[in-house]
Amino acid sequence: MTIVVRQLATPEEMDQQFIWADQAFAPTPDPANARAWGQTVLTQPDFRPQQLRGAFREEAQLGGYGLNEWILRIGEARISTGCIGMVVTNSSQRKQGVATAMMRDAIQFAREQGHSLLLLDGIPNFYYRYGYTDVFDSSTEEINRAAILAHPVSSHTVHQATPEDAQSIRDLYERRLSGFTGSFERSREKQEHLLRHRFGKNTILLATSPEGKVEGYVLASRAPSPAVALELCADNWPAQIALMQAHAHLSDGPEAPATHTYYLPPTSEERYRAIAHLEVPDTSHWHGPAEEWGIRTVQAHHRYAGWMGRIVHLPTFLDALLPELQARWRRSLAYWSGELHFLVGEESYTLGISGSELQSTTKPTDNASTFQCSPQDFAQLVLGYRPLSWVLTQQPQELSSTEQTVLQHLFPPSQPWISFSDWF
């Protein structure tokens, strides 16, 4: 019998989806947690009922998934993105094509809604068969606790955040994280919802300057220990060290850890400041200083697992990316006129460049420069996850040095970053 994927239509269907999702993903499944999860999703400011999808065979519910509709930022560009989560199949219905039907529905639904990109945090060796590829690797900084506490105390004060602090936290998110590919547009209403629901039981600390200005926040993990900082944003070092010391004191006691873990973008000022200011107070036990550390970066990699993405419709995606491509081209101070014709899988797109101006064109001329690659390699290139040089090793082709330079200006490698408060 045919599997049909559609919007979940009744409260009972929605309840079943959250129960299955809780059973699949929670360390200790609990019907109360499933109800709370449902309440969190259904009360999101940008929630639409169409975002909860279920797979059915006749009247039998087989599985389902959720799809948040958010706006991802790539510099000046705004990309309408479908963010897939809660993908679950009833255990009695696995290996019968249910997940395949849901993944095909997600692509079709995204096309119908005008989304040009899909993102998900996926299990290993599954989603690649539907066109997804790795686009982001999370990383953490292990920081010596003694180095944090040995630093002179800041003049900033620290207090615990409440939902009334939503605007200040949202403003810091905008100032500190909006420049990274992988950040999302966020309203005050969404920030309030995060504080009241998803992070309602977390400890969130704010740093305030002597003049009374909120200049930083840290989001501490709940379990197994608050020694993990899931997110840290600070405008300056006095705010940052005040937060780091207050965060360290959350773990005071006889079992205080030797290190604290911070999720920080690898190219963030917060990471560079910590490296520049913190010193381990006792290094007498060090033997090879070049191999010792006060701060150690750990980055997680695994092929076809974790944060993956796929472009839904190439022309729509590149049309949305044009403002950022224009900004990159102007910043490069390069001057070149011609056409770049992109052949990506079965889709194509032509970009015309005239001096300092870029625009899409409907049809390439005979003199257009052609760049060809797979949809997966192109997704990694445009999101900054892999450089052009890597893509060209995957699909060698004849490109002049000038054409390669133009492409490098338009698609420079960067460090995508999906902040923990945006994980789904």
Short mmCIF file of C-alpha atoms in Angstrom, two decimals:
data_model
loop_
_atom_site.label_atom_id
_atom_site.label_comp_id
_atom_site.label_asym_id
_atom_site.label_seq_id
_atom_site.Cartn_x
_atom_site.Cartn_y
_atom_site.Cartn_z
CA MET A 1 0.00 0.00 0.00
CA THR A 2 1.14 3.54 -0.76
CA ILE A 3 2.73 5.64 2.00
CA VAL A 4 1.28 9.15 2.09
CA VAL A 5 3.04 12.01 3.88
CA ARG A 6 0.87 14.92 4.95
CA GLN A 7 0.36 17.52 7.65
CA LEU A 8 -0.53 16.07 11.04
CA ALA A 9 -4.21 16.88 11.30
CA THR A 10 -5.37 16.06 14.82
CA PRO A 11 -4.10 16.56 18.39
CA GLU A 12 -3.82 12.78 18.70
CA GLU A 13 -1.54 12.55 15.66
CA MET A 14 0.63 15.35 17.03
CA ASP A 15 0.81 13.73 20.48
CA GLN A 16 1.92 10.46 18.87
CA GLN A 17 4.69 12.24 16.96
CA PHE A 18 6.12 13.81 20.12
CA ILE A 19 5.89 10.53 22.05
CA TRP A 20 7.83 8.72 19.32
CA ALA A 21 10.38 11.55 19.11
CA ASP A 22 10.89 11.50 22.88
CA GLN A 23 11.35 7.73 22.82
CA ALA A 24 13.86 8.00 19.98
CA PHE A 25 15.98 10.93 21.18
CA ALA A 26 15.60 11.44 24.94
CA PRO A 27 18.14 9.70 27.25
CA THR A 28 15.27 8.75 29.56
CA PRO A 29 11.93 8.85 27.69
CA ASP A 30 9.06 10.28 29.69
CA PRO A 31 5.51 11.08 28.54
CA ALA A 32 5.70 14.35 30.50
CA ASN A 33 8.79 15.33 28.53
CA ALA A 34 6.98 14.47 25.29
CA ARG A 35 4.09 16.76 26.27
CA ALA A 36 6.52 19.55 27.18
CA TRP A 37 8.32 19.10 23.86
CA GLY A 38 5.03 19.39 22.04
CA GLN A 39 4.10 22.53 23.95
CA THR A 40 7.46 24.09 23.10
CA VAL A 41 7.06 23.39 19.39
CA LEU A 42 3.40 24.35 19.09
CA THR A 43 3.87 27.70 20.83
CA GLN A 44 6.86 28.89 18.81
CA PRO A 45 6.21 32.39 17.41
CA ASP A 46 6.87 31.26 13.82
CA PHE A 47 5.10 27.89 14.05
CA ARG A 48 2.69 26.81 11.30
CA PRO A 49 0.69 23.55 11.52
CA GLN A 50 2.02 22.53 8.10
CA GLN A 51 5.47 22.15 9.67
CA LEU A 52 4.50 18.93 11.45
CA ARG A 53 4.40 16.12 8.88
CA GLY A 54 3.38 12.49 9.25
CA ALA A 55 3.67 9.33 7.18
CA PHE A 56 0.53 7.22 6.86
CA ARG A 57 -0.53 3.97 5.23
CA GLU A 58 -4.29 4.29 4.92
CA GLU A 59 -5.20 5.47 8.46
CA ALA A 60 -2.18 4.00 10.24
CA GLN A 61 0.40 6.56 11.46
CA LEU A 62 3.88 5.25 10.68
CA GLY A 63 6.24 8.12 11.58
CA GLY A 64 6.81 11.80 11.13
CA TYR A 65 9.12 14.79 11.17
CA GLY A 66 9.13 18.53 11.86
CA LEU A 67 10.38 21.31 9.64
CA ASN A 68 11.15 24.76 11.06
CA GLU A 69 11.02 27.55 8.49
CA TRP A 70 13.81 29.98 9.34
CA ILE A 71 15.91 32.58 7.55
CA LEU A 72 19.61 31.70 7.45
CA ARG A 73 22.19 34.46 7.05
CA ILE A 74 25.20 34.35 4.77
CA GLY A 75 26.67 37.83 5.07
CA GLU A 76 24.29 40.19 3.27
CA ALA A 77 22.18 37.31 1.95
CA ARG A 78 19.06 35.87 3.55
CA ILE A 79 18.31 32.25 2.66
CA SER A 80 14.85 30.79 3.30
CA THR A 81 15.69 27.47 4.93
CA GLY A 82 13.82 24.37 6.02
CA CYS A 83 15.31 22.98 9.22
CA ILE A 84 14.40 19.30 9.62
CA GLY A 85 14.14 17.63 13.00
CA MET A 86 12.26 14.93 14.94
CA VAL A 87 12.61 12.43 12.08
CA VAL A 88 11.23 9.23 13.55
CA THR A 89 9.65 5.99 12.34
CA ASN A 90 7.55 3.73 14.52
CA SER A 91 9.83 0.83 15.49
CA SER A 92 7.41 -1.71 14.01
CA GLN A 93 7.47 0.04 10.62
CA ARG A 94 11.20 0.44 9.99
CA LYS A 95 12.90 -0.66 6.76
CA GLN A 96 9.65 -0.33 4.84
CA GLY A 97 10.34 2.94 3.01
CA VAL A 98 8.78 5.28 5.60
CA ALA A 99 11.87 7.47 6.05
CA THR A 100 12.40 7.65 2.28
CA ALA A 101 8.82 8.84 1.80
CA MET A 102 9.32 11.51 4.47
CA MET A 103 12.59 12.75 2.98
CA ARG A 104 11.02 13.06 -0.45
CA ASP A 105 8.12 14.93 1.10
CA ALA A 106 10.53 17.34 2.82
CA ILE A 107 12.15 18.23 -0.51
CA GLN A 108 8.80 18.69 -2.21
CA PHE A 109 7.37 20.69 0.70
CA ALA A 110 10.45 22.94 0.72
CA ARG A 111 10.07 23.58 -3.01
CA GLU A 112 6.39 24.43 -2.62
CA GLN A 113 7.13 26.87 0.21
CA GLY A 114 9.97 28.57 -1.69
CA HIS A 115 12.80 27.38 0.58
CA SER A 116 16.10 27.00 -1.25
CA LEU A 117 18.07 25.15 1.44
CA LEU A 118 17.43 22.22 3.79
CA LEU A 119 19.43 21.57 6.97
CA LEU A 120 19.39 18.74 9.50
CA ASP A 121 21.45 17.09 12.22
CA GLY A 122 21.43 13.53 11.02
CA ILE A 123 22.38 10.02 12.00
CA PRO A 124 25.41 8.53 10.18
CA ASN A 125 25.27 7.18 6.63
CA PHE A 126 21.62 7.81 5.90
CA TYR A 127 20.80 11.27 4.65
CA TYR A 128 23.53 11.43 2.02
CA ARG A 129 21.41 9.17 -0.21
CA TYR A 130 18.87 12.03 -0.44
CA GLY A 131 21.44 14.57 -1.57
CA TYR A 132 22.63 15.87 1.82
CA THR A 133 26.28 16.53 2.61
CA ASP A 134 28.35 17.72 5.56
CA VAL A 135 28.23 21.50 6.00
CA PHE A 136 29.23 22.20 9.61
CA ASP A 137 31.46 20.59 12.24
CA SER A 138 30.93 21.61 15.85
CA SER A 139 33.94 22.49 17.96
CA THR A 140 34.60 23.20 21.62
CA GLU A 141 37.32 24.83 23.68
CA GLU A 142 38.56 23.01 26.78
CA ILE A 143 39.77 25.75 29.13
CA ASN A 144 41.83 25.23 32.27
CA ARG A 145 39.70 26.13 35.29
CA ALA A 146 42.63 27.44 37.30
CA ALA A 147 43.56 29.81 34.46
CA ILE A 148 40.05 31.23 34.49
CA LEU A 149 39.95 31.76 38.25
CA ALA A 150 43.54 33.10 38.48
CA HIS A 151 42.74 36.06 36.22
CA PRO A 152 42.05 39.37 38.01
CA VAL A 153 38.40 39.94 38.77
CA SER A 154 36.52 42.19 36.34
CA SER A 155 34.59 45.32 37.30
CA HIS A 156 31.56 43.92 35.48
CA THR A 157 28.80 42.41 37.57
CA VAL A 158 27.01 39.16 36.76
CA HIS A 159 23.41 38.18 37.45
CA GLN A 160 21.07 35.42 36.32
CA ALA A 161 18.90 36.20 33.31
CA THR A 162 15.11 36.15 33.25
CA PRO A 163 12.69 36.21 30.28
CA GLU A 164 12.57 40.00 30.73
CA ASP A 165 16.20 40.07 29.55
CA ALA A 166 15.22 38.65 26.16
CA GLN A 167 15.92 41.86 24.24
CA SER A 168 19.42 42.23 25.70
CA ILE A 169 20.28 38.61 24.89
CA ARG A 170 18.83 38.89 21.41
CA ASP A 171 20.86 42.07 20.79
CA LEU A 172 24.05 40.29 21.87
CA TYR A 173 23.24 37.35 19.61
CA GLU A 174 22.86 39.82 16.74
CA ARG A 175 26.10 41.66 17.52
CA ARG A 176 28.28 38.65 18.20
CA LEU A 177 26.91 35.80 16.05
CA SER A 178 24.96 37.23 13.12
CA GLY A 179 28.11 37.54 11.00
CA PHE A 180 28.63 33.77 10.85
CA THR A 181 27.20 31.66 8.06
CA GLY A 182 24.73 29.49 9.94
CA SER A 183 23.16 32.17 12.12
CA PHE A 184 19.45 32.83 11.76
CA GLU A 185 17.26 35.89 11.93
CA ARG A 186 15.78 36.05 15.41
CA SER A 187 12.95 38.17 16.78
CA ARG A 188 12.52 39.25 20.38
CA GLU A 189 9.46 37.01 20.54
CA LYS A 190 11.53 34.01 19.54
CA GLN A 191 14.19 34.89 22.13
CA GLU A 192 11.54 35.14 24.85
CA HIS A 193 10.18 31.75 23.80
CA LEU A 194 13.64 30.19 24.02
CA LEU A 195 14.14 31.57 27.53
CA ARG A 196 10.74 30.46 28.80
CA HIS A 197 10.65 27.02 27.19
CA ARG A 198 13.74 25.39 25.72
CA PHE A 199 16.19 27.01 28.14
CA GLY A 200 13.78 27.56 31.02
CA LYS A 201 15.79 25.25 33.30
CA ASN A 202 19.26 26.32 32.17
CA THR A 203 21.38 28.86 33.99
CA ILE A 204 21.90 31.96 31.82
CA LEU A 205 24.19 34.63 33.21
CA LEU A 206 24.44 38.26 32.05
CA ALA A 207 27.44 40.57 32.45
CA THR A 208 26.72 44.24 33.07
CA SER A 209 29.28 47.05 32.81
CA PRO A 210 29.78 49.58 35.63
CA GLU A 211 27.67 51.95 33.49
CA GLY A 212 24.78 49.49 33.58
CA LYS A 213 25.02 48.16 30.01
CA VAL A 214 24.50 44.44 29.36
CA GLU A 215 27.62 43.37 27.45
CA GLY A 216 27.61 39.59 27.55
CA TYR A 217 25.81 36.34 28.34
CA VAL A 218 26.68 32.72 28.91
CA LEU A 219 24.32 29.75 28.58
CA ALA A 220 25.31 26.91 30.93
CA SER A 221 24.40 23.28 30.36
CA ARG A 222 22.06 21.54 32.79
CA ALA A 223 23.40 17.98 32.85
CA PRO A 224 25.56 16.20 33.58
CA SER A 225 27.39 19.33 34.73
CA PRO A 226 27.08 23.12 34.37
CA ALA A 227 30.79 23.12 33.47
CA VAL A 228 29.76 23.15 29.79
CA ALA A 229 29.00 26.59 28.34
CA LEU A 230 26.70 26.02 25.40
CA GLU A 231 26.95 29.61 24.20
CA LEU A 232 29.07 32.62 25.17
CA CYS A 233 28.73 36.10 23.69
CA ALA A 234 30.63 39.11 25.02
CA ASP A 235 31.36 42.55 23.63
CA ASN A 236 34.72 42.83 25.39
CA TRP A 237 37.17 41.01 27.64
CA PRO A 238 35.99 42.46 31.00
CA ALA A 239 32.48 41.15 30.28
CA GLN A 240 33.82 37.82 29.06
CA ILE A 241 36.10 37.06 32.00
CA ALA A 242 33.37 38.08 34.45
CA LEU A 243 31.07 35.54 32.80
CA MET A 244 33.73 32.84 32.63
CA GLN A 245 34.57 33.20 36.31
CA ALA A 246 30.91 33.21 37.33
CA HIS A 247 30.36 30.17 35.13
CA ALA A 248 33.33 28.40 36.75
CA HIS A 249 31.86 29.05 40.20
CA LEU A 250 28.68 27.19 39.21
CA SER A 251 30.80 24.03 39.58
CA ASP A 252 32.45 24.90 42.90
CA GLY A 253 32.88 22.05 45.33
CA PRO A 254 35.06 19.03 46.02
CA GLU A 255 34.34 17.57 42.58
CA ALA A 256 35.03 20.75 40.64
CA PRO A 257 36.33 19.86 37.16
CA ALA A 258 39.87 20.68 36.06
CA THR A 259 38.58 22.13 32.78
CA HIS A 260 35.49 23.86 31.49
CA THR A 261 34.10 23.37 28.00
CA TYR A 262 32.93 26.23 25.76
CA TYR A 263 31.17 26.09 22.42
CA LEU A 264 32.82 28.97 20.56
CA PRO A 265 33.13 29.72 16.84
CA PRO A 266 36.75 28.95 15.85
CA THR A 267 37.18 32.45 14.43
CA SER A 268 35.31 34.36 17.15
CA GLU A 269 36.78 37.20 19.15
CA GLU A 270 35.64 35.38 22.29
CA ARG A 271 37.98 32.50 21.47
CA TYR A 272 40.89 34.76 20.53
CA ARG A 273 40.47 36.83 23.71
CA ALA A 274 40.62 33.74 25.90
CA ILE A 275 43.81 32.59 24.18
CA ALA A 276 45.34 36.06 24.50
CA HIS A 277 44.58 36.58 28.21
CA LEU A 278 44.48 33.29 30.10
CA GLU A 279 47.54 31.63 31.63
CA VAL A 280 47.84 28.45 33.66
CA PRO A 281 49.11 29.61 37.07
CA ASP A 282 51.28 26.53 37.77
CA THR A 283 53.29 25.10 34.88
CA SER A 284 55.97 23.40 36.95
CA HIS A 285 54.83 19.97 35.79
CA TRP A 286 55.13 20.87 32.09
CA HIS A 287 57.78 18.94 30.11
CA GLY A 288 57.18 19.99 26.51
CA PRO A 289 55.62 23.48 26.55
CA ALA A 290 54.69 23.35 22.87
CA GLU A 291 52.45 20.38 23.60
CA GLU A 292 50.92 21.68 26.82
CA TRP A 293 47.89 23.90 26.94
CA GLY A 294 45.62 26.19 28.86
CA ILE A 295 43.09 26.06 26.05
CA ARG A 296 42.58 23.12 23.72
CA THR A 297 40.31 23.02 20.67
CA VAL A 298 38.35 19.85 19.94
CA GLN A 299 36.53 19.64 16.62
CA ALA A 300 34.20 16.79 15.69
CA HIS A 301 34.29 15.28 12.18
CA HIS A 302 32.50 12.30 10.70
CA ARG A 303 31.57 11.77 7.09
CA TYR A 304 27.84 11.80 6.32
CA ALA A 305 26.79 12.51 9.90
CA GLY A 306 25.79 15.46 12.03
CA TRP A 307 25.03 18.80 10.45
CA MET A 308 24.19 18.25 6.80
CA GLY A 309 22.50 20.30 4.11
CA ARG A 310 21.26 20.22 0.55
CA ILE A 311 20.28 22.92 -1.89
CA VAL A 312 16.62 22.54 -2.84
CA HIS A 313 16.59 24.68 -6.00
CA LEU A 314 19.83 26.12 -7.39
CA PRO A 315 18.42 29.25 -9.13
CA THR A 316 16.37 30.23 -6.07
CA PHE A 317 19.37 29.71 -3.80
CA LEU A 318 21.79 31.74 -5.92
CA ASP A 319 19.24 34.51 -6.48
CA ALA A 320 18.98 34.83 -2.68
CA LEU A 321 22.79 34.72 -2.36
CA LEU A 322 23.33 37.52 -4.90
CA PRO A 323 23.50 40.39 -2.33
CA GLU A 324 26.39 38.67 -0.56
CA LEU A 325 28.13 37.73 -3.82
CA GLN A 326 27.88 41.38 -4.86
CA ALA A 327 29.34 42.51 -1.52
CA ARG A 328 32.22 40.00 -1.74
CA TRP A 329 33.04 41.03 -5.28
CA ARG A 330 33.17 44.72 -4.38
CA ARG A 331 35.31 44.06 -1.31
CA SER A 332 37.78 42.15 -3.45
CA LEU A 333 38.41 45.28 -5.57
CA ALA A 334 38.64 42.90 -8.53
CA TYR A 335 37.65 44.03 -11.99
CA TRP A 336 36.53 41.43 -14.50
CA SER A 337 33.75 41.21 -17.03
CA GLY A 338 32.26 37.98 -18.27
CA GLU A 339 29.82 35.23 -17.43
CA LEU A 340 30.08 32.28 -15.07
CA HIS A 341 27.83 29.40 -16.02
CA PHE A 342 27.28 26.94 -13.16
CA LEU A 343 26.37 23.35 -13.99
CA VAL A 344 25.41 21.72 -10.71
CA GLY A 345 23.99 18.26 -11.13
CA GLU A 346 20.98 18.67 -13.42
CA GLU A 347 20.52 22.38 -12.64
CA SER A 348 22.27 25.43 -14.06
CA TYR A 349 22.64 29.13 -13.35
CA THR A 350 24.45 31.94 -15.12
CA LEU A 351 26.01 34.88 -13.32
CA GLY A 352 27.00 37.93 -15.31
CA ILE A 353 29.79 40.19 -14.07
CA SER A 354 30.38 43.63 -15.53
CA GLY A 355 33.15 45.50 -13.75
CA SER A 356 31.95 45.74 -10.17
CA GLU A 357 28.35 44.68 -10.80
CA LEU A 358 26.79 41.20 -10.69
CA GLN A 359 23.47 39.96 -11.96
CA SER A 360 21.83 36.73 -13.01
CA THR A 361 21.24 36.15 -16.69
CA THR A 362 18.67 33.92 -18.34
CA LYS A 363 20.94 32.26 -20.88
CA PRO A 364 24.72 31.97 -21.14
CA THR A 365 26.54 33.30 -24.17
CA ASP A 366 29.02 31.23 -26.14
CA ASN A 367 31.86 32.94 -24.26
CA ALA A 368 30.62 32.02 -20.78
CA SER A 369 33.08 30.31 -18.43
CA THR A 370 31.60 27.01 -17.25
CA PHE A 371 32.09 25.65 -13.74
CA GLN A 372 30.75 22.16 -13.07
CA CYS A 373 30.40 20.14 -9.89
CA SER A 374 28.03 17.91 -7.93
CA PRO A 375 25.23 19.42 -5.82
CA GLN A 376 26.97 18.17 -2.68
CA ASP A 377 30.31 19.79 -3.55
CA PHE A 378 28.57 23.02 -4.51
CA ALA A 379 26.69 23.16 -1.20
CA GLN A 380 29.98 22.79 0.67
CA LEU A 381 31.60 25.48 -1.50
CA VAL A 382 28.89 28.14 -1.18
CA LEU A 383 28.50 27.61 2.58
CA GLY A 384 32.25 28.03 3.06
CA TYR A 385 32.76 24.50 4.38
CA ARG A 386 35.26 23.51 1.67
CA PRO A 387 37.54 25.65 -0.52
CA LEU A 388 37.45 25.79 -4.29
CA SER A 389 40.74 23.91 -4.45
CA TRP A 390 39.08 20.90 -2.78
CA VAL A 391 36.07 21.00 -5.09
CA LEU A 392 38.36 21.01 -8.10
CA THR A 393 40.06 17.85 -6.86
CA GLN A 394 36.65 16.15 -6.79
CA GLN A 395 35.78 17.16 -10.35
CA PRO A 396 38.85 18.33 -12.28
CA GLN A 397 38.11 20.74 -15.13
CA GLU A 398 39.75 23.31 -17.34
CA LEU A 399 39.57 26.69 -15.62
CA SER A 400 42.01 29.50 -16.23
CA SER A 401 43.82 31.08 -13.30
CA THR A 402 41.65 34.17 -13.77
CA GLU A 403 38.44 32.16 -13.64
CA GLN A 404 39.65 30.37 -10.51
CA THR A 405 40.49 33.70 -8.89
CA VAL A 406 37.00 35.03 -9.66
CA LEU A 407 35.42 31.95 -8.08
CA GLN A 408 37.67 32.23 -5.03
CA HIS A 409 36.56 35.84 -4.51
CA LEU A 410 32.91 34.83 -4.75
CA PHE A 411 33.17 31.66 -2.64
CA PRO A 412 35.95 32.05 -0.05
CA PRO A 413 36.33 29.34 2.60
CA SER A 414 34.96 30.33 5.98
CA GLN A 415 33.90 28.74 9.23
CA PRO A 416 30.14 28.13 9.30
CA TRP A 417 28.75 28.19 12.82
CA ILE A 418 25.36 27.04 14.06
CA SER A 419 24.96 28.36 17.61
CA PHE A 420 23.62 25.97 20.22
CA SER A 421 20.50 28.05 20.78
CA ASP A 422 19.70 27.48 17.08
CA TRP A 423 20.11 23.69 17.16
CA PHE A 424 16.97 21.82 16.22
#
